[in-house]
GROMACS .gro file of C-alpha atoms in nm:
model
  187
    1MET     CA    1  -5.069  -5.216 -18.682
    2ARG     CA    2  -4.742  -5.152 -18.498
    3ALA     CA    3  -4.931  -4.989 -18.209
    4LEU     CA    4  -5.146  -5.301 -18.172
    5PHE     CA    5  -4.835  -5.517 -18.163
    6VAL     CA    6  -4.678  -5.298 -17.890
    7ILE     CA    7  -5.002  -5.307 -17.688
    8ALA     CA    8  -5.026  -5.686 -17.724
    9ILE     CA    9  -4.667  -5.731 -17.606
   10ALA     CA   10  -4.723  -5.495 -17.311
   11ALA     CA   11  -5.038  -5.685 -17.213
   12LEU     CA   12  -4.855  -6.016 -17.236
   13LEU     CA   13  -4.568  -5.890 -17.022
   14SER     CA   14  -4.800  -5.746 -16.758
   15ALA     CA   15  -4.997  -6.072 -16.747
   16CYS     CA   16  -4.676  -6.265 -16.689
   17ALA     CA   17  -4.551  -6.029 -16.420
   18SER     CA   18  -4.536  -6.182 -16.075
   19LYS     CA   19  -4.593  -6.007 -15.747
   20GLU     CA   20  -4.363  -6.254 -15.572
   21ASP     CA   21  -4.021  -6.160 -15.447
   22PRO     CA   22  -3.794  -6.171 -15.757
   23SER     CA   23  -3.509  -6.324 -15.555
   24ARG     CA   24  -3.725  -6.635 -15.503
   25ILE     CA   25  -3.781  -6.691 -15.875
   26ARG     CA   26  -3.507  -6.891 -16.044
   27GLN     CA   27  -3.459  -6.979 -16.408
   28ILE     CA   28  -3.221  -7.261 -16.476
   29ALA     CA   29  -3.070  -7.326 -16.817
   30GLN     CA   30  -3.089  -7.698 -16.889
   31ASP     CA   31  -3.093  -7.958 -17.158
   32GLY     CA   32  -3.388  -8.197 -17.146
   33ALA     CA   33  -3.638  -8.238 -16.867
   34LEU     CA   34  -3.554  -8.120 -16.516
   35ARG     CA   35  -3.548  -8.419 -16.283
   36VAL     CA   36  -3.691  -8.314 -15.951
   37HIS     CA   37  -3.873  -8.530 -15.701
   38PRO     CA   38  -4.248  -8.481 -15.768
   39GLY     CA   39  -4.316  -8.433 -15.397
   40LEU     CA   40  -4.110  -8.114 -15.407
   41LEU     CA   41  -4.334  -7.980 -15.681
   42GLY     CA   42  -4.659  -8.066 -15.502
   43GLN     CA   43  -4.736  -8.350 -15.741
   44PRO     CA   44  -4.830  -8.708 -15.650
   45VAL     CA   45  -4.535  -8.931 -15.579
   46PRO     CA   46  -4.507  -9.233 -15.812
   47PRO     CA   47  -4.552  -9.574 -15.645
   48GLU     CA   48  -4.193  -9.677 -15.722
   49LEU     CA   49  -4.068  -9.392 -15.501
   50GLN     CA   50  -4.314  -9.472 -15.221
   51ALA     CA   51  -4.209  -9.836 -15.197
   52LEU     CA   52  -3.921  -9.781 -14.957
   53ALA     CA   53  -4.033  -9.658 -14.618
   54VAL     CA   54  -3.816  -9.417 -14.425
   55VAL     CA   55  -3.736  -9.480 -14.060
   56SER     CA   56  -3.774  -9.169 -13.850
   57PRO     CA   57  -3.440  -9.101 -13.677
   58ALA     CA   58  -3.614  -8.949 -13.377
   59SER     CA   59  -3.847  -9.237 -13.294
   60GLY     CA   60  -3.702  -9.526 -13.493
   61THR     CA   61  -4.045  -9.606 -13.636
   62VAL     CA   62  -4.181  -9.602 -13.988
   63SER     CA   63  -4.454  -9.348 -14.045
   64GLU     CA   64  -4.692  -9.291 -14.334
   65ALA     CA   65  -4.566  -8.935 -14.382
   66SER     CA   66  -4.208  -9.055 -14.407
   67ALA     CA   67  -4.293  -9.313 -14.675
   68MET     CA   68  -4.241  -9.044 -14.937
   69ARG     CA   69  -3.872  -8.992 -15.002
   70MET     CA   70  -3.658  -8.808 -15.249
   71ASP     CA   71  -3.494  -9.040 -15.498
   72GLU     CA   72  -3.119  -9.041 -15.560
   73GLN     CA   73  -3.161  -8.814 -15.862
   74GLY     CA   74  -3.347  -8.559 -15.651
   75LEU     CA   75  -3.068  -8.561 -15.394
   76ARG     CA   76  -2.820  -8.488 -15.674
   77THR     CA   77  -3.018  -8.206 -15.833
   78GLN     CA   78  -3.141  -8.019 -15.523
   79ARG     CA   79  -2.824  -7.922 -15.339
   80SER     CA   80  -2.838  -7.543 -15.316
   81VAL     CA   81  -3.026  -7.333 -15.062
   82TYR     CA   82  -3.072  -6.968 -15.165
   83PHE     CA   83  -3.091  -6.667 -14.935
   84ASP     CA   84  -3.218  -6.311 -14.942
   85LEU     CA   85  -2.977  -6.018 -14.951
   86ASN     CA   86  -2.775  -5.990 -14.627
   87LYS     CA   87  -2.977  -6.275 -14.470
   88ALA     CA   88  -2.880  -6.617 -14.343
   89ASP     CA   89  -3.221  -6.749 -14.238
   90ILE     CA   90  -3.349  -7.049 -14.433
   91LYS     CA   91  -3.667  -6.993 -14.632
   92ALA     CA   92  -3.957  -7.234 -14.589
   93ASP     CA   93  -3.922  -7.323 -14.960
   94TYR     CA   94  -3.616  -7.533 -14.874
   95ALA     CA   95  -3.761  -7.728 -14.579
   96SER     CA   96  -3.848  -8.036 -14.787
   97VAL     CA   97  -3.512  -8.034 -14.967
   98LEU     CA   98  -3.319  -8.019 -14.639
   99ALA     CA   99  -3.549  -8.279 -14.482
  100ALA     CA  100  -3.478  -8.518 -14.770
  101HIS     CA  101  -3.101  -8.468 -14.737
  102GLY     CA  102  -3.127  -8.501 -14.359
  103GLN     CA  103  -3.324  -8.826 -14.382
  104PHE     CA  104  -3.079  -8.969 -14.635
  105LEU     CA  105  -2.779  -8.881 -14.419
  106ALA     CA  106  -2.945  -9.012 -14.103
  107ARG     CA  107  -3.007  -9.347 -14.279
  108ASN     CA  108  -2.651  -9.352 -14.413
  109PRO     CA  109  -2.423  -9.254 -14.124
  110GLN     CA  110  -2.111  -9.341 -14.325
  111ARG     CA  111  -2.185  -9.057 -14.572
  112ARG     CA  112  -2.026  -8.715 -14.516
  113VAL     CA  113  -2.120  -8.373 -14.652
  114ARG     CA  114  -1.959  -8.033 -14.656
  115VAL     CA  115  -2.192  -7.732 -14.648
  116GLU     CA  116  -2.031  -7.445 -14.837
  117GLY     CA  117  -2.165  -7.095 -14.775
  118HIS     CA  118  -2.144  -6.826 -15.042
  119ALA     CA  119  -2.227  -6.457 -15.078
  120ASP     CA  120  -2.264  -6.219 -15.369
  121GLU     CA  121  -1.991  -5.972 -15.457
  122ARG     CA  122  -2.138  -5.678 -15.267
  123GLY     CA  123  -1.992  -5.604 -14.924
  124SER     CA  124  -1.643  -5.635 -14.784
  125PRO     CA  125  -1.452  -5.963 -14.809
  126ALA     CA  126  -1.466  -6.008 -14.429
  127TYR     CA  127  -1.842  -5.946 -14.418
  128ASN     CA  128  -1.907  -6.188 -14.704
  129GLN     CA  129  -1.688  -6.451 -14.537
  130ARG     CA  130  -1.889  -6.422 -14.213
  131LEU     CA  131  -2.222  -6.423 -14.400
  132GLY     CA  132  -2.125  -6.733 -14.600
  133LEU     CA  133  -2.024  -6.908 -14.278
  134LYS     CA  134  -2.353  -6.818 -14.107
  135ARG     CA  135  -2.549  -6.952 -14.405
  136ALA     CA  136  -2.355  -7.278 -14.398
  137GLN     CA  137  -2.400  -7.310 -14.022
  138ASN     CA  138  -2.778  -7.259 -14.051
  139VAL     CA  139  -2.804  -7.534 -14.314
  140ARG     CA  140  -2.592  -7.758 -14.091
  141ALA     CA  141  -2.818  -7.688 -13.791
  142THR     CA  142  -3.125  -7.778 -13.999
  143LEU     CA  143  -2.967  -8.106 -14.110
  144LEU     CA  144  -2.874  -8.186 -13.750
  145GLY     CA  145  -3.239  -8.129 -13.660
  146HIS     CA  146  -3.329  -8.410 -13.900
  147GLY     CA  147  -3.116  -8.662 -13.713
  148VAL     CA  148  -2.783  -8.625 -13.892
  149GLN     CA  149  -2.478  -8.682 -13.671
  150ALA     CA  150  -2.254  -8.380 -13.617
  151ALA     CA  151  -1.950  -8.573 -13.741
  152GLN     CA  152  -2.117  -8.617 -14.083
  153ILE     CA  153  -2.126  -8.244 -14.159
  154SER     CA  154  -1.846  -7.992 -14.199
  155VAL     CA  155  -1.890  -7.627 -14.297
  156LYS     CA  156  -1.685  -7.393 -14.510
  157SER     CA  157  -1.734  -7.035 -14.620
  158TRP     CA  158  -1.620  -6.921 -14.961
  159GLY     CA  159  -1.759  -6.569 -14.918
  160LYS     CA  160  -1.771  -6.414 -15.264
  161SER     CA  161  -1.472  -6.604 -15.404
  162LYS     CA  162  -1.663  -6.881 -15.588
  163PRO     CA  163  -1.957  -6.729 -15.774
  164LYS     CA  164  -2.204  -6.964 -15.942
  165LEU     CA  165  -2.300  -6.698 -16.194
  166THR     CA  166  -2.082  -6.406 -16.293
  167GLY     CA  167  -2.234  -6.066 -16.354
  168ARG     CA  168  -2.319  -5.743 -16.182
  169ASN     CA  169  -2.697  -5.771 -16.177
  170GLU     CA  170  -2.969  -5.904 -15.948
  171GLU     CA  171  -2.991  -6.237 -16.131
  172ALA     CA  172  -2.623  -6.313 -16.072
  173TRP     CA  173  -2.629  -6.184 -15.715
  174ALA     CA  174  -2.936  -6.400 -15.633
  175GLU     CA  175  -2.761  -6.713 -15.771
  176ASN     CA  176  -2.453  -6.643 -15.560
  177ARG     CA  177  -2.637  -6.595 -15.227
  178ARG     CA  178  -2.646  -6.965 -15.141
  179ALA     CA  179  -2.522  -7.261 -14.943
  180ASP     CA  180  -2.433  -7.580 -15.129
  181ILE     CA  181  -2.450  -7.932 -14.989
  182VAL     CA  182  -2.147  -8.116 -15.124
  183TYR     CA  183  -2.137  -8.494 -15.074
  184GLU     CA  184  -1.788  -8.623 -15.014
  185LYS     CA  185  -1.679  -8.932 -15.201
  186GLU     CA  186  -1.715  -9.261 -15.021
  187ASP     CA  187  -1.394  -9.441 -14.928
   0.00000   0.00000   0.00000
């Protein structure tokens, strides 16, 4: 009987195993339902979120594709961009998140953000400082590409000094390899 139980557990674990890069899989502890814009999850966007059209900063026109926008809650919950080990290039997974922040900032030129780059604890302090800065600069460049004014965005590198998750394992290191978009308070 015990052997069957062990086999069943092993089969269940192997069925749940993913061939995807483990650094791209995130588990977030939360209370209640996670509030993420449905468009980011590939689900249909509710009509109440489609009602407000977005003006394209590049052309100044309203397009059908830009009619979908991230709601205010989505802008509050999707503020971190995660990176691979020793990398500063932005993964395609974060294109829609950065586009939503970029469109919001382009429509609200009075709003200011600070992009804070972080690194995990591995590597020298100087290396982690440079890597955090490069990550923040890449997020800034992406936001600028969405029509945000340069004066709206500042960058800061924290290196490894402000971990999001403490620990000496891959889960903690993956959480700490990030850049955060921090909205400054309005005057």
